[in-house]
């Protein structure tokens, strides 16, 4: 990324919300559940599977975490009622991790229990490094109780290969992604090569241990390398899946599906769209540049 792009990306949070909303529309299914249902149904009709996510994070009040719990359970019920092919992704800080550990564990347990009763699955997203230990602990506790829970892990964290090695001592279910939060070099790889090497090492470790993995990336090199590992380990399409984010490189998801792999799309929706939108725009300097241009054009025309 050029220095100019880095500057644009860093200052994105200064842009007014309506402009951010306009440019991030492609990444979000809508503000309300019926809109997300329509998006997932359309994806299912094209043979994509989905994971639905109620946007929201860093909740600091118990009643808001309880509301979020209710929303997650409603999504699970709706998936069943509407016969959608989708599971649910959750963030622990939306369910109280910044408030109290046991409170969060019980909230997540309720969601995973409900998913099990509906024959569905819950993926725990991985957030910033302040939450890593507690997120892994909650996953470890719940996988002893339920088979239908999985964890996202981030290849940019130096610790992840060890974490995954430890977790693989028991049957596990992972999503491997690069990681999106800004972390210090002391704990996180910064070069693309190191992040990608770690990503591929993780996929290989999980294949070797015969656990399930969601390969979550839009990076052509990682996809090519994953294809090679799928062949090397003779994995069948029900032993792994690819995952992409809604609105990111749609031509890529079509190609992966055509190549005969399971392809899951992360479908976020909800009124708390701001943080997620900023993260997506920061990953896309071209779009971030357009956001900025639009901001300054408006200011100058006032
Ligand atoms: P990379 O960023 O190198 O992108 C590869 C290509 O895709 C580039 O050509 C790039 O331009 C394009 N691209 C990427 N993002 C784009 C965007 N927003 N708009 C347009 N083009 C874009 N992270 C995390 O910390 N915790 C988590 O739980 C998750 N969960 C998760 C689920 C799923 C299904 C996915 C796909 C990703 C995540 N992530 C995540 C995010 C992940 O860590 C990472 O930030 C993004 O996937 C971008 O990294 P890539 O591997 O795609 O590579």
Tab-separated table of C-alpha atoms and ligand atoms in Angstrom:
chain	number	residue	atom	x	y	z
A	1	UNK	CA	0.000	0.000	0.000
A	2	UNK	CA	1.431	3.425	-0.936
A	3	UNK	CA	2.022	6.031	1.754
A	4	UNK	CA	-0.872	8.058	0.361
A	5	UNK	CA	-3.202	5.027	0.554
A	6	UNK	CA	-2.075	4.399	4.135
A	7	UNK	CA	-2.909	7.981	5.036
A	8	UNK	CA	-6.342	7.773	3.386
A	9	UNK	CA	-7.078	4.498	5.165
A	10	UNK	CA	-5.993	5.830	8.588
A	11	UNK	CA	-8.143	8.933	8.331
A	12	UNK	CA	-11.295	7.143	7.134
A	13	UNK	CA	-12.911	7.375	10.593
A	14	UNK	CA	-13.075	11.174	10.090
A	15	UNK	CA	-15.492	10.782	7.191
A	16	UNK	CA	-19.163	11.417	8.078
A	17	UNK	CA	-21.290	8.318	8.612
A	18	UNK	CA	-23.699	8.797	5.670
A	19	UNK	CA	-20.773	8.762	3.228
A	20	UNK	CA	-19.319	5.642	4.862
A	21	UNK	CA	-22.758	4.018	4.679
A	22	UNK	CA	-23.129	4.825	0.990
A	23	UNK	CA	-19.785	3.317	0.018
A	24	UNK	CA	-20.052	0.261	2.251
A	25	UNK	CA	-23.510	-0.811	1.038
A	26	UNK	CA	-22.097	-3.688	-0.989
A	27	UNK	CA	-20.621	-5.285	2.158
A	28	UNK	CA	-23.818	-5.343	4.213
A	29	UNK	CA	-27.077	-7.175	3.519
A	30	UNK	CA	-29.249	-4.484	5.114
A	31	UNK	CA	-30.254	-3.188	8.504
A	32	UNK	CA	-32.982	-5.745	9.234
A	33	UNK	CA	-33.346	-9.513	9.252
A	34	UNK	CA	-35.827	-9.769	6.313
A	35	UNK	CA	-33.264	-8.051	4.064
A	36	UNK	CA	-30.572	-10.516	5.144
A	37	UNK	CA	-32.988	-13.409	4.537
A	38	UNK	CA	-33.532	-12.176	0.973
A	39	UNK	CA	-29.779	-11.967	0.352
A	40	UNK	CA	-29.122	-15.453	1.761
A	41	UNK	CA	-32.009	-16.951	-0.207
A	42	UNK	CA	-30.632	-15.470	-3.440
A	43	UNK	CA	-27.170	-16.852	-2.622
A	44	UNK	CA	-28.611	-20.282	-1.774
A	45	UNK	CA	-30.425	-20.327	-5.109
A	46	UNK	CA	-27.016	-20.012	-6.758
A	47	UNK	CA	-25.705	-22.895	-4.570
A	48	UNK	CA	-23.687	-20.742	-2.170
A	49	UNK	CA	-24.021	-21.434	1.534
A	50	UNK	CA	-23.930	-18.604	4.072
A	51	UNK	CA	-23.083	-17.566	7.572
A	52	UNK	CA	-25.254	-14.776	8.969
A	53	UNK	CA	-23.855	-12.198	11.348
A	54	UNK	CA	-25.781	-9.651	13.406
A	55	UNK	CA	-23.480	-6.623	13.322
A	56	UNK	CA	-22.379	-5.296	16.677
A	57	UNK	CA	-19.360	-5.452	18.982
A	58	UNK	CA	-17.782	-3.999	22.114
A	59	UNK	CA	-21.057	-3.925	24.034
A	60	UNK	CA	-20.631	-2.432	27.515
A	61	UNK	CA	-24.142	-2.834	28.968
A	62	UNK	CA	-25.712	-6.111	29.995
A	63	UNK	CA	-29.124	-5.278	28.557
A	64	UNK	CA	-27.552	-4.643	25.123
A	65	UNK	CA	-25.753	-7.998	25.247
A	66	UNK	CA	-29.049	-9.671	26.191
A	67	UNK	CA	-30.752	-7.944	23.245
A	68	UNK	CA	-28.014	-9.269	20.991
A	69	UNK	CA	-28.497	-12.755	22.409
A	70	UNK	CA	-32.190	-12.485	21.488
A	71	UNK	CA	-31.310	-11.332	17.975
A	72	UNK	CA	-28.904	-14.220	17.445
A	73	UNK	CA	-31.549	-16.709	18.565
A	74	UNK	CA	-34.076	-15.077	16.255
A	75	UNK	CA	-31.662	-15.493	13.334
A	76	UNK	CA	-31.284	-19.203	14.125
A	77	UNK	CA	-35.078	-19.663	14.274
A	78	UNK	CA	-35.516	-17.739	11.040
A	79	UNK	CA	-32.887	-19.829	9.231
A	80	UNK	CA	-34.917	-22.928	10.140
A	81	UNK	CA	-38.332	-21.423	9.370
A	82	UNK	CA	-37.177	-20.020	6.032
A	83	UNK	CA	-35.245	-23.230	5.196
A	84	UNK	CA	-32.050	-21.284	4.490
A	85	UNK	CA	-28.669	-22.955	4.113
A	86	UNK	CA	-26.811	-20.804	6.605
A	87	UNK	CA	-25.175	-20.985	9.985
A	88	UNK	CA	-24.474	-18.143	12.420
A	89	UNK	CA	-21.300	-16.189	13.182
A	90	UNK	CA	-21.019	-14.325	16.488
A	91	UNK	CA	-18.596	-11.947	18.180
A	92	UNK	CA	-17.984	-12.427	21.889
A	93	UNK	CA	-17.759	-8.700	22.626
A	94	UNK	CA	-21.297	-8.323	21.282
A	95	UNK	CA	-22.410	-10.853	23.892
A	96	UNK	CA	-20.678	-9.286	26.880
A	97	UNK	CA	-16.967	-10.164	26.842
A	98	UNK	CA	-16.031	-6.602	27.874
A	99	UNK	CA	-18.477	-6.921	30.801
A	100	UNK	CA	-18.064	-10.345	32.383
A	101	UNK	CA	-16.593	-13.688	31.288
A	102	UNK	CA	-19.219	-16.015	32.835
A	103	UNK	CA	-22.077	-13.845	31.617
A	104	UNK	CA	-20.663	-14.145	28.066
A	105	UNK	CA	-20.051	-17.871	28.354
A	106	UNK	CA	-23.672	-18.408	29.393
A	107	UNK	CA	-24.952	-16.231	26.543
A	108	UNK	CA	-22.891	-18.126	23.981
A	109	UNK	CA	-23.904	-21.443	25.526
A	110	UNK	CA	-27.562	-20.483	25.066
A	111	UNK	CA	-26.961	-19.694	21.392
A	112	UNK	CA	-24.996	-22.890	20.721
A	113	UNK	CA	-27.636	-24.937	22.587
A	114	UNK	CA	-30.394	-23.380	20.491
A	115	UNK	CA	-28.378	-24.014	17.302
A	116	UNK	CA	-27.935	-27.655	18.297
A	117	UNK	CA	-31.670	-28.079	18.872
A	118	UNK	CA	-32.185	-26.736	15.327
A	119	UNK	CA	-29.366	-28.842	13.858
A	120	UNK	CA	-27.320	-25.749	13.090
A	121	UNK	CA	-23.807	-24.482	13.804
A	122	UNK	CA	-22.216	-21.425	15.442
A	123	UNK	CA	-18.855	-19.930	14.463
A	124	UNK	CA	-17.098	-17.693	16.983
A	125	UNK	CA	-15.334	-14.835	15.159
A	126	UNK	CA	-11.910	-13.829	16.482
A	127	UNK	CA	-11.584	-10.187	17.544
A	128	UNK	CA	-8.547	-8.161	18.606
A	129	UNK	CA	-5.699	-9.625	20.646
A	130	UNK	CA	-7.101	-8.442	24.010
A	131	UNK	CA	-9.812	-11.060	23.540
A	132	UNK	CA	-7.781	-13.989	22.153
A	133	UNK	CA	-7.192	-15.953	25.378
A	134	UNK	CA	-10.760	-15.608	26.603
A	135	UNK	CA	-12.202	-16.425	23.176
A	136	UNK	CA	-10.150	-19.613	23.004
A	137	UNK	CA	-11.179	-20.528	26.574
A	138	UNK	CA	-14.864	-20.101	25.773
A	139	UNK	CA	-14.465	-22.197	22.627
A	140	UNK	CA	-12.635	-24.919	24.579
A	141	UNK	CA	-15.352	-25.037	27.229
A	142	UNK	CA	-18.207	-25.168	24.756
A	143	UNK	CA	-16.714	-27.758	22.429
A	144	UNK	CA	-16.646	-30.166	25.407
A	145	UNK	CA	-20.398	-29.683	25.666
A	146	UNK	CA	-21.482	-29.297	22.032
A	147	UNK	CA	-20.332	-30.601	18.641
A	148	UNK	CA	-21.745	-27.641	16.704
A	149	UNK	CA	-19.355	-24.838	17.562
A	150	UNK	CA	-16.253	-23.605	15.749
A	151	UNK	CA	-13.592	-20.936	16.114
A	152	UNK	CA	-12.024	-18.379	13.775
A	153	UNK	CA	-8.237	-18.020	14.025
A	154	UNK	CA	-5.936	-15.347	12.604
A	155	UNK	CA	-2.748	-16.239	10.709
A	156	UNK	CA	-1.187	-12.823	11.406
A	157	UNK	CA	-0.825	-13.566	15.123
A	158	UNK	CA	2.535	-15.140	15.929
A	159	UNK	CA	0.868	-17.310	18.584
A	160	UNK	CA	-1.788	-18.886	16.340
A	161	UNK	CA	0.225	-21.867	15.088
A	162	UNK	CA	0.837	-22.882	18.724
A	163	UNK	CA	-2.790	-22.224	19.707
A	164	UNK	CA	-4.086	-24.328	16.849
A	165	UNK	CA	-1.535	-27.086	17.565
A	166	UNK	CA	-2.843	-27.228	21.137
A	167	UNK	CA	-6.511	-27.119	20.113
A	168	UNK	CA	-5.983	-29.876	17.545
A	169	UNK	CA	-5.270	-32.342	20.363
A	170	UNK	CA	-9.066	-32.652	20.299
A	171	UNK	CA	-11.432	-32.551	17.329
A	172	UNK	CA	-11.816	-28.934	16.285
A	173	UNK	CA	-13.546	-26.852	13.671
A	174	UNK	CA	-11.738	-23.737	12.450
A	175	UNK	CA	-12.100	-20.796	10.155
A	176	UNK	CA	-8.630	-19.606	9.141
A	177	UNK	CA	-8.366	-15.936	8.125
A	178	UNK	CA	-5.495	-13.450	7.993
A	179	UNK	CA	-6.841	-11.155	10.736
A	180	UNK	CA	-8.093	-7.603	10.416
A	181	UNK	CA	-7.314	-5.715	13.648
A	182	UNK	CA	-4.282	-3.466	14.011
A	183	UNK	CA	-1.834	-5.321	16.246
A	184	UNK	CA	1.734	-4.504	17.313
A	185	UNK	CA	4.623	-6.152	15.502
A	186	UNK	CA	5.663	-7.852	18.734
A	187	UNK	CA	2.681	-10.171	18.502
A	188	UNK	CA	1.686	-10.011	14.840
A	189	UNK	CA	3.406	-10.622	11.516
A	190	UNK	CA	3.405	-7.575	9.307
A	191	UNK	CA	4.723	-8.857	5.987
A	192	UNK	CA	2.369	-10.465	3.497
A	193	UNK	CA	4.790	-13.385	3.093
A	194	UNK	CA	4.858	-14.223	6.810
A	195	UNK	CA	1.081	-13.882	7.155
A	196	UNK	CA	0.514	-16.114	4.112
A	197	UNK	CA	3.110	-18.702	5.209
A	198	UNK	CA	1.383	-18.906	8.574
A	199	UNK	CA	-2.035	-19.217	6.854
A	200	UNK	CA	-0.874	-22.158	4.750
A	201	UNK	CA	0.847	-23.805	7.708
A	202	UNK	CA	-2.450	-23.620	9.625
A	203	UNK	CA	-4.451	-25.160	6.772
A	204	UNK	CA	-1.895	-27.962	6.497
A	205	UNK	CA	-1.926	-28.630	10.257
A	206	UNK	CA	-5.734	-28.816	10.261
A	207	UNK	CA	-5.834	-31.119	7.225
A	208	UNK	CA	-3.207	-33.372	8.795
A	209	UNK	CA	-5.236	-33.606	11.996
A	210	UNK	CA	-8.362	-34.416	9.972
A	211	UNK	CA	-10.315	-31.510	11.420
A	212	UNK	CA	-12.709	-29.281	9.482
A	213	UNK	CA	-11.581	-25.922	8.115
A	214	UNK	CA	-13.191	-22.888	6.523
A	215	UNK	CA	-10.556	-21.275	4.288
A	216	UNK	CA	-11.522	-17.595	4.566
A	217	UNK	CA	-9.651	-15.441	2.082
A	218	UNK	CA	-9.917	-13.509	-1.182
A	219	UNK	CA	-6.171	-13.863	-1.839
A	220	UNK	CA	-5.490	-15.698	-5.121
A	221	UNK	CA	-2.155	-17.085	-3.918
A	222	UNK	CA	-3.704	-18.581	-0.777
A	223	UNK	CA	-6.543	-20.080	-2.770
A	224	UNK	CA	-4.147	-21.669	-5.278
A	225	UNK	CA	-2.019	-23.043	-2.442
A	226	UNK	CA	-5.130	-24.358	-0.652
A	227	UNK	CA	-6.233	-26.148	-3.833
A	228	UNK	CA	-2.815	-27.828	-3.863
A	229	UNK	CA	-3.199	-28.956	-0.238
A	230	UNK	CA	-6.735	-30.238	-0.877
A	231	UNK	CA	-5.279	-32.465	-3.564
A	232	UNK	CA	-2.241	-33.468	-1.524
A	233	UNK	CA	-4.405	-34.543	1.438
A	234	UNK	CA	-7.110	-35.980	-0.832
A	235	UNK	CA	-9.793	-33.944	0.921
A	236	UNK	CA	-13.395	-34.412	-0.139
A	237	UNK	CA	-15.664	-31.332	-0.535
A	238	UNK	CA	-17.435	-32.102	2.772
A	239	UNK	CA	-14.144	-31.903	4.749
A	240	UNK	CA	-13.465	-28.189	4.190
A	241	UNK	CA	-15.052	-25.093	2.697
A	242	UNK	CA	-13.986	-21.764	1.270
A	243	UNK	CA	-15.410	-18.599	2.764
A	244	UNK	CA	-15.594	-15.015	1.480
A	245	UNK	CA	-17.204	-11.797	2.646
A	246	UNK	CA	-20.344	-10.428	1.025
A	247	UNK	CA	-19.413	-7.785	-1.552
A	248	UNK	CA	-15.749	-8.722	-1.874
A	249	UNK	CA	-14.551	-10.119	-5.223
A	250	UNK	CA	-17.818	-11.783	-6.321
A	251	UNK	CA	-16.113	-13.191	-9.447
A	252	UNK	CA	-13.811	-15.186	-7.163
A	253	UNK	CA	-16.603	-16.910	-5.259
A	254	UNK	CA	-18.245	-17.920	-8.566
A	255	UNK	CA	-14.976	-19.458	-9.752
A	256	UNK	CA	-14.386	-21.409	-6.511
A	257	UNK	CA	-17.921	-22.799	-6.652
A	258	UNK	CA	-17.484	-23.757	-10.310
A	259	UNK	CA	-14.279	-25.560	-9.364
A	260	UNK	CA	-16.415	-27.883	-7.219
A	261	UNK	CA	-15.781	-26.554	-3.689
A	262	UNK	CA	-18.238	-25.554	-0.973
A	263	UNK	CA	-18.405	-21.773	-0.850
A	264	UNK	CA	-19.786	-19.963	2.199
A	265	UNK	CA	-20.537	-16.235	2.123
A	266	UNK	CA	-20.352	-14.171	5.324
A	267	UNK	CA	-23.557	-12.110	5.339
A	268	UNK	CA	-23.550	-9.324	7.946
A	269	UNK	CA	-26.618	-7.208	8.641
A	270	UNK	CA	-27.962	-4.878	11.295
A	271	UNK	CA	-28.060	-1.315	12.471
A	272	UNK	CA	-24.548	-1.406	14.000
A	273	UNK	CA	-22.862	-1.344	10.605
A	274	UNK	CA	-20.269	1.386	11.195
A	275	UNK	CA	-17.201	-0.432	12.619
A	276	UNK	CA	-17.538	-3.324	10.199
A	277	UNK	CA	-17.899	-0.927	7.246
A	278	UNK	CA	-14.774	1.000	8.213
A	279	UNK	CA	-12.777	-2.248	8.402
A	280	UNK	CA	-13.943	-3.317	4.946
A	281	UNK	CA	-13.186	0.094	3.411
A	282	UNK	CA	-9.751	0.094	5.021
A	283	UNK	CA	-9.003	-3.165	3.210
A	284	UNK	CA	-9.910	-1.581	-0.079
A	285	UNK	CA	-7.724	1.506	-0.636
A	286	UNK	CA	-9.332	2.235	-4.025
A	287	UNK	CA	-12.743	2.467	-2.421
A	288	UNK	CA	-11.334	4.334	0.591
A	289	UNK	CA	-9.918	6.867	-1.886
A	290	UNK	CA	-13.361	7.263	-3.463
A	291	UNK	CA	-14.910	7.797	-0.035
A	292	UNK	CA	-12.383	10.502	0.675
A	293	UNK	CA	-12.817	12.173	-2.695
A	294	UNK	CA	-16.556	12.272	-2.187
A	295	UNK	CA	-16.062	13.778	1.297
A	296	UNK	CA	-13.820	16.585	0.040
A	297	UNK	CA	-15.939	17.282	-3.058
A	298	UNK	CA	-18.966	17.760	-0.800
A	299	UNK	CA	-17.078	20.020	1.584
A	300	UNK	CA	-15.740	22.168	-1.231
A	301	UNK	CA	-19.138	22.517	-2.861
A	302	UNK	CA	-20.689	23.837	0.383
B	1	LIG	P1	-6.126	-9.554	1.142
B	1	LIG	O1	-6.513	-8.480	2.072
B	1	LIG	O2	-4.716	-9.610	0.686
B	1	LIG	O3	-7.084	-9.452	-0.097
B	1	LIG	C1	-6.972	-10.284	-1.249
B	1	LIG	C2	-7.676	-9.610	-2.396
B	1	LIG	O4	-9.035	-9.309	-2.074
B	1	LIG	C3	-7.034	-8.265	-2.777
B	1	LIG	O5	-7.026	-8.196	-4.168
B	1	LIG	C4	-7.929	-7.233	-2.192
B	1	LIG	O6	-7.961	-6.062	-2.945
B	1	LIG	C5	-9.301	-7.920	-2.225
B	1	LIG	N1	-10.046	-7.422	-1.057
B	1	LIG	C6	-9.846	-7.731	0.236
B	1	LIG	N2	-10.702	-7.059	1.021
B	1	LIG	C7	-11.461	-6.298	0.199
B	1	LIG	C8	-12.517	-5.393	0.395
B	1	LIG	N3	-12.965	-5.095	1.621
B	1	LIG	N4	-13.080	-4.809	-0.675
B	1	LIG	C9	-12.645	-5.084	-1.927
B	1	LIG	N5	-11.624	-5.936	-2.185
B	1	LIG	C10	-11.043	-6.535	-1.141
B	1	LIG	N6	-10.858	-11.282	10.445
B	1	LIG	C11	-10.719	-11.371	11.778
B	1	LIG	O7	-9.813	-10.743	12.353
B	1	LIG	N7	-11.561	-12.148	12.521
B	1	LIG	C12	-12.548	-12.882	11.942
B	1	LIG	O8	-13.271	-13.591	12.639
B	1	LIG	C13	-12.712	-12.783	10.532
B	1	LIG	N8	-13.698	-13.467	9.897
B	1	LIG	C14	-13.707	-13.500	8.511
B	1	LIG	C15	-14.633	-14.310	7.851
B	1	LIG	C16	-14.576	-14.427	6.475
B	1	LIG	C17	-15.562	-15.328	5.778
B	1	LIG	C18	-13.583	-13.736	5.723
B	1	LIG	C19	-13.448	-13.908	4.247
B	1	LIG	C20	-12.717	-12.895	6.374
B	1	LIG	C21	-12.781	-12.742	7.763
B	1	LIG	N9	-11.927	-11.887	8.436
B	1	LIG	C22	-11.829	-11.965	9.804
B	1	LIG	C23	-11.168	-10.858	7.678
B	1	LIG	C24	-9.814	-11.346	7.282
B	1	LIG	O9	-9.010	-11.453	8.447
B	1	LIG	C25	-9.140	-10.376	6.307
B	1	LIG	O10	-9.038	-9.127	6.886
B	1	LIG	C26	-9.868	-10.237	4.978
B	1	LIG	O11	-10.390	-11.441	4.546
B	1	LIG	C27	-8.897	-9.736	3.903
B	1	LIG	O12	-7.841	-10.622	3.756
B	1	LIG	P2	-7.662	-11.604	2.488
B	1	LIG	O13	-7.244	-12.923	2.987
B	1	LIG	O14	-8.890	-11.607	1.678
B	1	LIG	O15	-6.415	-11.000	1.722
